[in-house]
XYZ file of C-alpha atoms in Angstrom:
668
model
C 6.338 -1.745 -33.604
C 5.776 1.743 -35.010
C 6.698 4.974 -33.246
C 3.093 6.219 -33.259
C 1.799 2.942 -31.759
C 4.412 3.026 -29.025
C 3.656 6.673 -28.342
C -0.049 5.977 -27.863
C 0.548 2.977 -25.631
C 2.830 4.946 -23.377
C 0.497 7.877 -23.000
C -2.007 5.492 -21.479
C 0.704 3.860 -19.380
C 1.258 7.188 -17.670
C -1.889 6.568 -15.693
C -2.077 2.800 -15.756
C -1.132 0.669 -12.785
C 1.890 -0.889 -14.401
C 5.385 0.447 -14.745
C 6.718 0.815 -18.263
C 9.961 1.673 -20.004
C 9.080 4.793 -21.959
C 11.310 4.434 -25.007
C 10.240 6.663 -27.878
C 8.427 9.125 -25.614
C 10.205 11.959 -23.890
C 9.759 12.750 -20.183
C 10.076 16.484 -19.602
C 10.847 17.838 -16.117
C 10.598 21.468 -15.150
C 13.770 21.308 -13.076
C 16.044 18.446 -12.159
C 16.772 19.888 -8.721
C 13.289 20.457 -7.379
C 12.181 18.335 -4.451
C 8.745 17.668 -5.855
C 8.314 17.705 -9.583
C 5.464 17.097 -11.984
C 6.526 14.958 -14.934
C 4.924 15.756 -18.256
C 4.882 13.203 -21.101
C 5.518 14.833 -24.464
C 4.457 13.427 -27.809
C 5.840 13.750 -31.314
C 5.151 17.476 -31.366
C 7.652 18.924 -28.843
C 5.452 21.889 -27.955
C 2.580 19.666 -26.819
C 2.493 18.534 -23.189
C 0.553 15.397 -22.316
C -0.608 14.715 -18.775
C -1.980 11.794 -16.862
C -5.530 12.573 -15.696
C -5.932 14.288 -12.344
C -3.213 15.995 -10.339
C 0.123 14.212 -10.651
C 3.320 14.889 -8.677
C 6.585 13.002 -9.046
C 9.435 12.496 -6.599
C 12.578 11.613 -8.520
C 15.713 9.637 -7.779
C 17.657 12.867 -7.333
C 15.381 14.070 -4.537
C 15.494 10.695 -2.790
C 19.277 10.585 -2.825
C 19.487 14.098 -1.414
C 17.127 13.641 1.563
C 18.194 10.020 2.323
C 14.767 8.705 3.430
C 14.582 5.490 5.431
C 10.973 4.517 4.669
C 8.135 5.345 2.300
C 6.696 7.654 4.966
C 9.807 9.850 4.652
C 9.398 9.923 0.860
C 5.761 11.011 0.908
C 6.588 13.983 3.131
C 8.018 15.568 -0.040
C 4.734 15.423 -1.975
C 2.131 18.222 -1.894
C -1.082 17.909 0.156
C 0.114 14.698 1.880
C -0.523 14.455 5.618
C 1.668 11.796 7.288
C 0.987 10.858 10.903
C 1.406 7.984 13.343
C -1.890 6.788 14.812
C -2.640 5.191 18.171
C -2.002 1.711 16.706
C 1.549 2.798 15.822
C 0.824 2.726 12.086
C 2.409 5.459 9.984
C -0.309 6.433 7.509
C -0.839 9.092 4.859
C -3.847 10.940 3.523
C -4.091 13.433 0.676
C -6.208 16.597 0.642
C -8.040 15.598 3.799
C -9.192 12.169 2.607
C -9.126 9.078 4.819
C -6.133 6.735 5.064
C -8.198 3.770 3.835
C -8.796 5.636 0.560
C -5.114 5.731 -0.430
C -3.831 2.973 -2.708
C -0.118 2.108 -2.574
C 1.289 0.194 -5.573
C 4.683 -1.508 -5.741
C 5.708 -2.867 -9.154
C 2.124 -2.197 -10.276
C 0.629 -4.306 -7.464
C -1.609 -2.964 -4.660
C 0.088 -3.742 -1.357
C -2.483 -2.464 1.146
C -3.525 -5.284 3.474
C -7.125 -6.029 2.343
C -8.426 -6.651 5.889
C -8.231 -2.898 6.545
C -7.072 -1.485 3.174
C -4.111 0.187 4.841
C -0.403 -0.420 5.118
C 2.035 0.899 7.700
C 4.290 3.102 5.569
C 7.172 2.652 8.004
C 7.346 -1.026 6.937
C 8.132 -0.148 3.297
C 11.863 0.567 2.905
C 13.134 3.455 0.814
C 15.976 1.228 -0.407
C 15.116 0.009 -3.890
C 12.633 2.806 -4.607
C 13.990 5.004 -7.395
C 10.976 7.291 -7.743
C 7.417 7.779 -6.570
C 4.386 9.221 -8.355
C 1.372 10.568 -6.471
C -2.024 10.837 -8.201
C -4.974 12.653 -6.612
C -8.323 14.054 -7.689
C -10.295 12.720 -10.688
C -7.556 10.325 -11.764
C -7.893 7.240 -13.954
C -10.386 4.681 -12.664
C -8.295 1.665 -13.686
C -6.349 1.550 -10.424
C -9.072 -0.533 -8.816
C -11.143 -0.377 -5.650
C -10.691 1.977 -2.696
C -8.370 4.538 -4.283
C -10.671 7.555 -4.020
C -8.180 9.392 -1.815
C -5.248 8.998 -4.189
C -2.653 6.616 -5.563
C 1.049 6.219 -4.820
C 3.068 4.334 -7.461
C 6.570 3.168 -6.534
C 9.175 2.469 -9.207
C 12.388 0.502 -8.798
C 15.797 1.381 -10.178
C 15.978 0.936 -13.958
C 19.702 1.576 -14.458
C 22.766 -0.493 -13.448
C 23.945 0.473 -9.976
C 25.935 -0.638 -6.971
C 25.178 1.495 -3.945
C 25.426 1.311 -0.202
C 25.047 3.599 2.769
C 25.373 3.423 6.529
C 24.072 5.970 9.001
C 23.573 6.672 12.683
C 21.649 9.288 14.591
C 19.592 10.441 17.535
C 17.595 7.979 19.584
C 20.134 5.223 19.059
C 19.420 5.153 15.322
C 21.624 2.854 13.241
C 20.952 1.755 9.695
C 22.436 0.013 6.702
C 21.203 -0.057 3.083
C 22.528 -1.712 -0.063
C 21.398 -1.853 -3.680
C 22.587 -3.863 -6.666
C 20.978 -3.430 -10.084
C 22.055 -4.812 -13.435
C 20.778 -4.451 -16.971
C 21.510 -6.310 -20.199
C 19.900 -6.471 -23.612
C 17.225 -8.947 -22.561
C 17.477 -8.939 -18.750
C 17.439 -6.501 -15.871
C 17.286 -7.123 -12.152
C 17.637 -5.514 -8.765
C 18.177 -6.526 -5.154
C 17.866 -4.050 -2.271
C 18.443 -4.632 1.449
C 17.905 -2.395 4.463
C 18.220 -2.658 8.231
C 17.141 -0.080 10.809
C 17.430 -0.050 14.588
C 16.009 2.686 16.796
C 16.037 2.837 20.581
C 13.218 5.381 20.507
C 11.969 8.610 18.978
C 13.406 11.753 20.535
C 10.883 13.762 22.529
C 10.639 17.513 21.896
C 11.721 19.624 24.843
C 8.182 20.941 25.268
C 6.920 17.363 25.378
C 8.927 16.081 28.342
C 5.691 14.677 29.745
C 5.723 12.161 26.873
C 9.150 10.784 27.768
C 9.191 10.646 31.538
C 11.756 8.187 32.905
C 12.828 7.229 29.377
C 16.031 9.228 28.823
C 14.384 11.805 26.609
C 12.794 9.261 24.246
C 9.074 9.005 23.608
C 7.632 6.110 25.587
C 7.715 2.694 23.904
C 8.922 3.846 20.458
C 11.829 1.467 19.857
C 11.925 -0.240 16.465
C 13.937 -2.825 14.563
C 13.190 -3.626 10.909
C 14.791 -5.718 8.167
C 13.674 -5.464 4.547
C 14.522 -7.149 1.247
C 13.178 -6.120 -2.163
C 14.049 -7.810 -5.445
C 12.787 -7.982 -8.990
C 13.945 -9.487 -12.256
C 12.628 -9.098 -15.803
C 13.635 -10.671 -19.081
C 12.472 -10.620 -22.673
C 12.152 -13.521 -25.098
C 11.189 -12.250 -28.522
C 8.320 -9.811 -28.016
C 7.248 -11.379 -24.709
C 8.344 -9.797 -21.426
C 8.184 -11.708 -18.141
C 9.345 -11.007 -14.630
C 9.151 -11.815 -10.934
C 9.156 -9.568 -7.859
C 9.713 -10.165 -4.165
C 9.239 -7.913 -1.145
C 9.727 -8.909 2.486
C 9.592 -6.851 5.678
C 10.146 -8.035 9.236
C 9.721 -5.705 12.191
C 9.611 -5.584 15.979
C 8.473 -2.351 17.591
C 6.605 -0.595 20.350
C 3.566 1.665 20.143
C 3.670 5.064 21.813
C 0.701 5.352 24.195
C -1.472 8.441 23.932
C -0.201 10.706 26.671
C -0.390 14.280 27.910
C -2.604 16.445 30.079
C -5.549 16.145 27.685
C -5.466 12.334 27.536
C -6.983 9.909 30.030
C -4.416 7.086 30.530
C -7.292 4.654 31.059
C -8.143 5.036 27.355
C -4.578 4.676 26.040
C -3.247 1.643 24.225
C -0.214 0.029 25.845
C 0.771 -2.176 22.950
C 3.825 -3.858 21.532
C 4.298 -5.689 18.237
C 6.950 -8.336 18.938
C 6.729 -9.780 15.432
C 5.330 -8.345 12.198
C 6.019 -10.004 8.850
C 4.958 -8.966 5.372
C 5.786 -10.916 2.197
C 4.802 -10.238 -1.395
C 5.654 -12.534 -4.323
C 4.531 -11.596 -7.835
C 4.800 -12.643 -11.455
C 4.548 -10.316 -14.452
C 3.743 -10.889 -18.121
C 3.535 -8.561 -21.125
C 2.462 -9.838 -24.528
C 1.967 -7.858 -27.792
C -1.197 -8.821 -29.690
C -0.502 -7.452 -33.120
C 0.750 -4.019 -34.065
C -1.784 -1.983 -32.069
C -2.659 -4.108 -29.049
C -0.900 -5.188 -25.903
C -1.853 -7.453 -22.980
C -0.359 -7.305 -19.491
C -0.909 -9.481 -16.446
C 0.154 -9.453 -12.787
C -0.290 -12.352 -10.368
C 0.633 -12.104 -6.701
C 0.515 -13.634 -3.260
C 0.679 -11.422 -0.192
C 1.102 -12.648 3.365
C 0.870 -10.482 6.477
C 1.294 -11.728 10.041
C 1.550 -9.859 13.320
C 1.253 -10.330 17.052
C -0.172 -7.575 19.252
C 0.632 -7.648 22.952
C -1.602 -5.466 25.132
C -0.212 -4.431 28.530
C -1.930 -3.063 31.610
C 0.111 0.150 31.861
C 3.139 2.077 30.592
C 5.517 -0.164 32.538
C 4.956 -2.883 29.892
C 5.569 -5.640 32.400
C 2.175 -7.364 32.585
C 0.392 -8.629 29.466
C -3.396 -8.480 29.661
C -4.128 -9.946 26.225
C -2.523 -11.050 22.973
C -3.881 -10.978 19.444
C -2.505 -12.914 16.467
C -3.394 -11.780 12.939
C -2.682 -13.830 9.828
C -3.742 -12.456 6.444
C -3.261 -14.273 3.104
C -4.208 -12.705 -0.213
C -4.129 -14.011 -3.783
C -4.640 -11.482 -6.550
C -4.510 -10.984 -10.303
C -4.654 -7.971 -12.563
C -5.121 -7.908 -16.332
C -4.820 -5.066 -18.789
C -5.615 -4.910 -22.482
C -4.367 -1.825 -24.326
C -5.627 -0.858 -27.784
C -4.067 2.076 -29.626
C -4.764 3.746 -32.914
C -2.571 6.757 -33.548
C -3.097 9.183 -30.671
C -6.296 7.443 -29.575
C -5.823 4.763 -26.938
C -7.965 2.703 -24.582
C -7.053 0.509 -21.643
C -9.368 -2.161 -20.258
C -8.435 -3.219 -16.709
C -9.694 -5.985 -14.442
C -8.463 -6.708 -10.913
C -9.573 -9.385 -8.475
C -8.322 -10.636 -5.149
C -9.393 -13.160 -2.555
C -8.261 -12.617 1.005
C -8.410 -14.703 4.170
C -7.912 -13.138 7.604
C -7.476 -15.250 10.727
C -7.564 -13.581 14.143
C -6.939 -15.205 17.508
C -7.226 -13.473 20.879
C -5.691 -15.003 24.007
C -6.352 -13.807 27.540
C -3.995 -14.720 30.416
C -5.037 -17.752 32.484
C -7.826 -18.661 30.095
C -8.323 -21.539 27.739
C -7.295 -20.966 24.146
C -10.288 -20.198 21.962
C -10.729 -20.930 18.291
C -9.500 -18.360 15.847
C -11.994 -16.146 14.034
C -11.761 -16.618 10.265
C -12.874 -14.046 7.723
C -12.728 -14.227 3.938
C -13.781 -11.831 1.208
C -13.534 -11.120 -2.503
C -12.721 -7.697 -3.950
C -12.928 -6.999 -7.663
C -12.991 -4.140 -10.125
C -13.255 -3.562 -13.856
C -12.660 -0.329 -15.741
C -11.953 1.248 -19.072
C -9.873 4.403 -19.558
C -9.722 6.232 -22.868
C -7.690 9.125 -24.226
C -8.040 11.038 -27.454
C -7.090 14.478 -28.823
C -9.774 17.062 -29.530
C -8.446 19.452 -32.092
C -4.858 20.646 -32.062
C -4.437 21.700 -28.436
C -6.961 19.823 -26.267
C -6.942 16.209 -25.104
C -9.750 14.269 -23.453
C -9.283 11.584 -20.769
C -12.353 9.627 -19.662
C -12.858 6.545 -17.530
C -15.671 4.329 -16.274
C -15.483 1.439 -13.826
C -17.213 -0.654 -11.196
C -16.014 -2.064 -7.836
C -17.467 -5.101 -6.033
C -16.825 -6.230 -2.449
C -18.224 -9.526 -1.200
C -17.726 -10.666 2.432
C -17.823 -14.452 2.599
C -16.874 -15.892 6.017
C -17.575 -13.488 8.896
C -16.724 -15.572 12.015
C -20.360 -15.791 13.054
C -20.983 -12.046 12.818
C -24.011 -10.778 10.919
C -23.393 -9.781 7.317
C -25.793 -7.765 5.145
C -24.423 -8.953 1.819
C -22.293 -7.480 -0.932
C -21.222 -3.901 -1.634
C -20.639 -2.275 -4.999
C -20.300 1.089 -6.668
C -19.433 2.824 -9.915
C -16.526 5.133 -10.688
C -16.070 7.681 -13.453
C -13.648 10.437 -14.386
C -13.253 13.043 -17.096
C -10.358 15.426 -17.697
C -9.873 18.040 -20.388
C -6.282 19.238 -20.844
C -5.547 22.286 -22.947
C -2.101 23.284 -24.227
C -2.533 26.603 -26.009
C 1.168 27.339 -25.797
C 4.298 25.660 -24.528
C 4.263 27.685 -21.325
C 0.596 27.221 -20.323
C -1.319 24.085 -19.389
C -4.971 24.210 -18.292
C -7.007 21.309 -16.980
C -10.629 20.794 -15.990
C -11.467 17.567 -14.163
C -14.437 15.863 -12.541
C -15.054 12.384 -11.229
C -16.975 10.026 -9.001
C -15.344 7.351 -6.864
C -16.573 5.006 -4.174
C -14.958 3.756 -1.014
C -16.188 0.339 0.097
C -16.121 -0.536 3.803
C -13.361 -2.910 4.850
C -13.700 -6.223 6.667
C -12.114 -4.701 9.777
C -14.596 -1.814 9.779
C -17.498 -4.232 9.397
C -16.447 -7.004 11.765
C -13.299 -6.037 13.706
C -13.428 -5.540 17.466
C -9.756 -4.564 18.132
C -9.295 -6.315 21.473
C -12.725 -5.264 22.721
C -12.445 -1.565 21.829
C -14.986 -1.560 18.968
C -18.646 -2.507 18.568
C -19.378 -4.335 15.326
C -21.608 -2.543 12.823
C -22.509 -4.607 9.757
C -24.951 -1.944 8.504
C -22.313 0.276 6.969
C -22.885 1.722 3.503
C -20.589 2.450 0.597
C -19.034 5.926 0.699
C -19.460 7.941 -2.542
C -17.412 11.001 -3.483
C -17.701 13.521 -6.325
C -14.498 15.336 -7.304
C -14.145 18.657 -9.093
C -10.961 20.581 -9.826
C -9.431 23.084 -12.202
C -5.731 23.610 -12.747
C -3.551 26.227 -14.385
C 0.172 25.789 -14.845
C 2.618 28.427 -16.068
C 6.007 27.238 -17.269
C 8.978 29.416 -18.082
C 12.666 28.924 -18.716
C 13.730 28.786 -15.067
C 10.695 27.375 -13.289
C 6.966 26.798 -13.075
C 3.948 27.445 -10.894
C 0.716 25.455 -10.715
C -2.512 26.347 -8.899
C -5.315 23.807 -8.419
C -8.571 24.676 -6.634
C -10.495 21.501 -5.726
C -13.809 20.466 -4.204
C -14.952 17.044 -2.962
C -18.531 16.226 -1.968
C -19.012 12.913 -0.136
C -22.158 10.985 0.761
C -22.331 8.473 3.640
C -18.863 9.383 4.921
C -17.360 6.466 6.847
C -16.292 7.629 10.307
C -16.603 6.496 13.913
C -18.475 7.500 17.059
C -18.362 6.662 20.784
C -21.042 4.606 22.552
C -21.358 3.968 26.299
C -21.786 0.225 26.987
C -21.921 -1.071 30.591
C -19.972 1.925 31.794
C -17.302 1.597 29.090
C -16.971 4.092 26.240
C -16.492 2.011 23.093
C -16.090 2.982 19.448
C -18.255 2.047 16.490
C -17.891 2.615 12.739
C -20.757 4.648 11.312
C -21.844 6.480 8.158
C -22.202 10.223 8.577
C -24.729 11.944 6.332
C -21.808 13.263 4.322
C -18.839 15.617 4.284
C -17.197 18.312 2.179
C -13.569 19.030 1.446
C -12.342 21.991 -0.537
C -9.172 23.975 -0.908
C -6.362 25.218 -3.120
C -3.114 23.393 -3.872
C -0.119 25.376 -5.150
C 3.214 24.075 -6.446
C 6.217 26.241 -7.299
C 9.791 25.719 -8.438
C 12.435 28.235 -9.445
C 16.046 28.197 -10.585
C 17.068 31.382 -8.787
C 20.704 31.352 -9.882
C 23.392 28.959 -10.949
C 23.384 26.220 -8.338
C 20.533 27.781 -6.313
C 17.040 26.301 -6.572
C 13.797 26.849 -4.687
C 10.691 24.721 -4.762
C 7.717 24.159 -2.564
C 4.036 23.555 -2.212
C 1.208 24.848 -0.076
C -2.307 23.477 0.364
C -5.145 25.179 2.175
C -7.842 22.614 2.903
C -11.106 22.717 4.834
C -12.895 19.485 5.825
C -16.280 19.340 7.536
C -19.089 16.882 8.102
C -22.297 18.116 6.497
C -24.490 17.367 9.490
C -24.545 15.283 12.624
C -26.382 12.142 11.577
C -25.221 10.125 14.592
C -24.645 11.941 17.857
C -26.860 15.002 17.209
C -24.096 17.261 18.423
C -22.184 20.144 16.862
C -18.926 18.316 17.574
C -19.733 15.994 14.682
C -19.154 18.885 12.295
C -15.454 18.070 12.474
C -13.397 15.341 10.832
C -10.497 14.253 12.998
C -6.812 15.039 12.372
C -7.187 17.034 9.135
C -4.884 20.090 9.221
C -6.156 23.198 7.441
C -2.689 23.977 6.022
C 0.146 21.834 4.716
C 3.115 23.688 3.282
C 6.743 23.003 2.472
C 9.513 25.256 1.116
C 12.831 23.748 0.000
C 15.987 25.651 -0.866
C 19.038 23.868 -2.270
C 22.444 25.380 -2.967
C 25.243 23.681 -4.889
C 28.506 24.932 -3.361
C 31.042 24.058 -6.030
C 31.232 20.525 -7.364
C 31.626 18.787 -4.004
C 29.087 20.176 -1.528
C 25.307 20.603 -1.551
C 23.337 22.382 1.184
C 19.604 22.232 1.773
C 17.023 24.022 3.895
C 13.364 22.974 4.324
C 10.652 24.866 6.175
C 7.561 22.741 6.849
C 4.249 24.022 8.217
C 1.299 21.996 9.496
C -1.821 23.992 10.238
C -4.420 23.721 12.973
C -6.707 20.697 13.225
C -9.266 19.016 15.454
C -8.628 15.634 17.097
C -11.225 13.436 18.734
C -10.625 12.692 22.410
C -11.686 9.544 24.272
C -15.008 11.070 25.304
C -15.926 11.936 21.725
C -15.245 15.658 22.049
C -12.979 17.392 19.524
C -9.932 19.230 20.854
C -7.629 21.673 19.098
C -4.294 20.672 17.615
C -2.067 23.743 17.358
C -0.289 24.745 14.137
C 3.469 24.273 14.047
C 6.399 25.109 11.784
C 9.623 23.105 11.683
C 12.984 23.694 10.013
C 15.196 20.928 8.571
C 18.805 21.224 7.374
C 20.652 18.887 4.996
C 24.259 18.785 3.804
C 26.122 16.425 1.484
C 29.846 16.512 0.741
C 31.618 14.311 -1.805
C 34.859 12.708 -0.698
C 35.560 11.228 -4.098
C 34.074 11.780 -7.550
C 35.219 9.513 -10.370
C 34.443 9.545 -14.102
C 31.282 7.627 -14.909
C 29.347 8.865 -11.885
C 31.000 6.929 -9.035
C 30.819 8.882 -5.817
C 31.586 8.563 -2.116
C 29.996 11.191 0.081
C 29.155 12.160 3.624
C 25.667 13.376 4.448
C 24.158 14.998 7.520
C 20.571 15.893 8.411
C 19.255 18.003 11.265
C 15.463 17.737 11.511
C 13.262 20.030 13.584
C 16.098 22.458 14.239
C 14.032 24.575 16.639
C 12.803 21.540 18.621
C 9.200 22.519 17.920
C 6.364 20.608 19.563
C 4.217 19.116 16.781
C 1.118 17.017 17.578
C -0.479 15.497 14.416
C -2.842 13.399 16.584
C -3.978 14.063 20.127
C -1.424 12.735 22.625
C 0.998 11.486 19.953
C 3.670 14.109 19.140
C 6.236 13.918 16.368
C 9.927 13.688 17.341
C 11.843 16.720 18.512
C 15.256 17.778 17.258
C 17.071 14.818 15.674
C 20.406 14.379 13.942
C 21.490 11.852 11.326
C 24.983 11.315 9.914
C 25.918 8.827 7.206
C 28.259 7.696 4.461
C 27.055 6.780 0.957
C 28.949 5.114 -1.882
C 27.724 4.664 -5.443
C 29.608 2.904 -8.235
């Protein structure tokens, strides 16, 4: 295996789905202390900086250790342009640059883990334990990630170095947690096992939101949670062939905060509990060289997701009015063929999955009905290519197609298959070591999901099988200035979308129900800025700020000006982090986080204002013991929302108020 061949393969791997060990290629980071960093892949010429296509931000192991996140949702709060919120179903979801949550692809060990029924995954069910780093792609990125990733991609990597770690913590709202990690590595084998447990009596209500925690000891109504997670993977090499297996399991029991407040009609609130939610992923991995310039990779997986939803009559949660059982089984495979010739490389990708969703609704004092069964196939194929153009410019291009085929629809009308084409092009210019310019454009589609087409959500939705594929065109330019003690990057972007998938309200027999619809289209544009500075020895500053405007082009459904808005898209997202190393034993951190104003759709279909808010978080870590070789025992403390600010990301569903977390971590 030559150095040039390996170099070319790994350049493509920077934007492929699969994780890789990047021996022979150097990863350059602007600063090892910044909370959000962009990782550049450098080639044989040290002055040349290679980039994955689109905007890429990395969250490293160092940042994760410092902030001690419990779930993936906590991790993504560190990334630029990411809006994290809890919806009325209790799902913690993320969107990037104003896109929809169903457009974000989450990949663990190179495998998409969104539940295909709705192409979403509750981020609070993915433990932070076992995640060593995260990479966020947005904009005109590579098309080889597969279907329904127009809004961005999150890639999660596991620990690659030997480790034995554990931590225990407790905090506000009856929080108690335990995490453990064991990782080993030998010449032909490496493996990891991570475990986490979290118990929470409830989320602390902000002082200004006492209405949301009446008669609940200062905790937001029905927000208790108990989760147990296990993640494991093992990989070994026999000759030139690499194989591996991965396992991920999450079990949770939790309540859903009902929409409350003076602007919410309790008659339209969900009073739900999830007494049992289980997610299991089992995967196999294979990597096989095919000569000196070719490589084949394969992933095979099974994913199971089960949950029970209990719907109650009111906030007392004493009388069940209905129960819903969901059972989703998915079988998937992904293949990649990589061909490299010097600094030219191409990756051919193909992904396919078959998914079966079974849904059973039970009403009290009624005979059990048969379960509704839905099945569908989702597939994609793509080719991504990279090549240099001259001495200082590189070209990244991609072309792909997605296909979605509903099969069984539980007796509901189906209009047939959906498909669409994707494309991307990026030009990256490196005229000098300290400047990087990029020009990118792309087209991506978002196919409707089975739940959007056929789901009724315990009688709250009207089925609409006439939905169309959503199509988005992306445009962005980027300039990055790098100097000895920091960097700054500015990226203006524009997204034009046709047939935007949204929802509207329809009055049926006196009840206001929801229905999925296609708007004529929408626009999203803004500017994303990332900054990091080494201000002095031991003192670092980094942050990001995104101004974003999202609007529907016209009202193609309700013929009302209120349809000009897209719900729950803040116009500003900003974060400033300051970290100070006080000697060799203590580290202090300060974060100021701002969420701008937004519009949120109320039960009657009208859009109401969500006020901007700024919160302050404090972090401190103090080592009790530091031994040669990196072993460390330390105390850590976090105080979030110091000013107890009222923050409402979605109408009637505020974020927690002031919370405290104290823990002990040991690493050997």
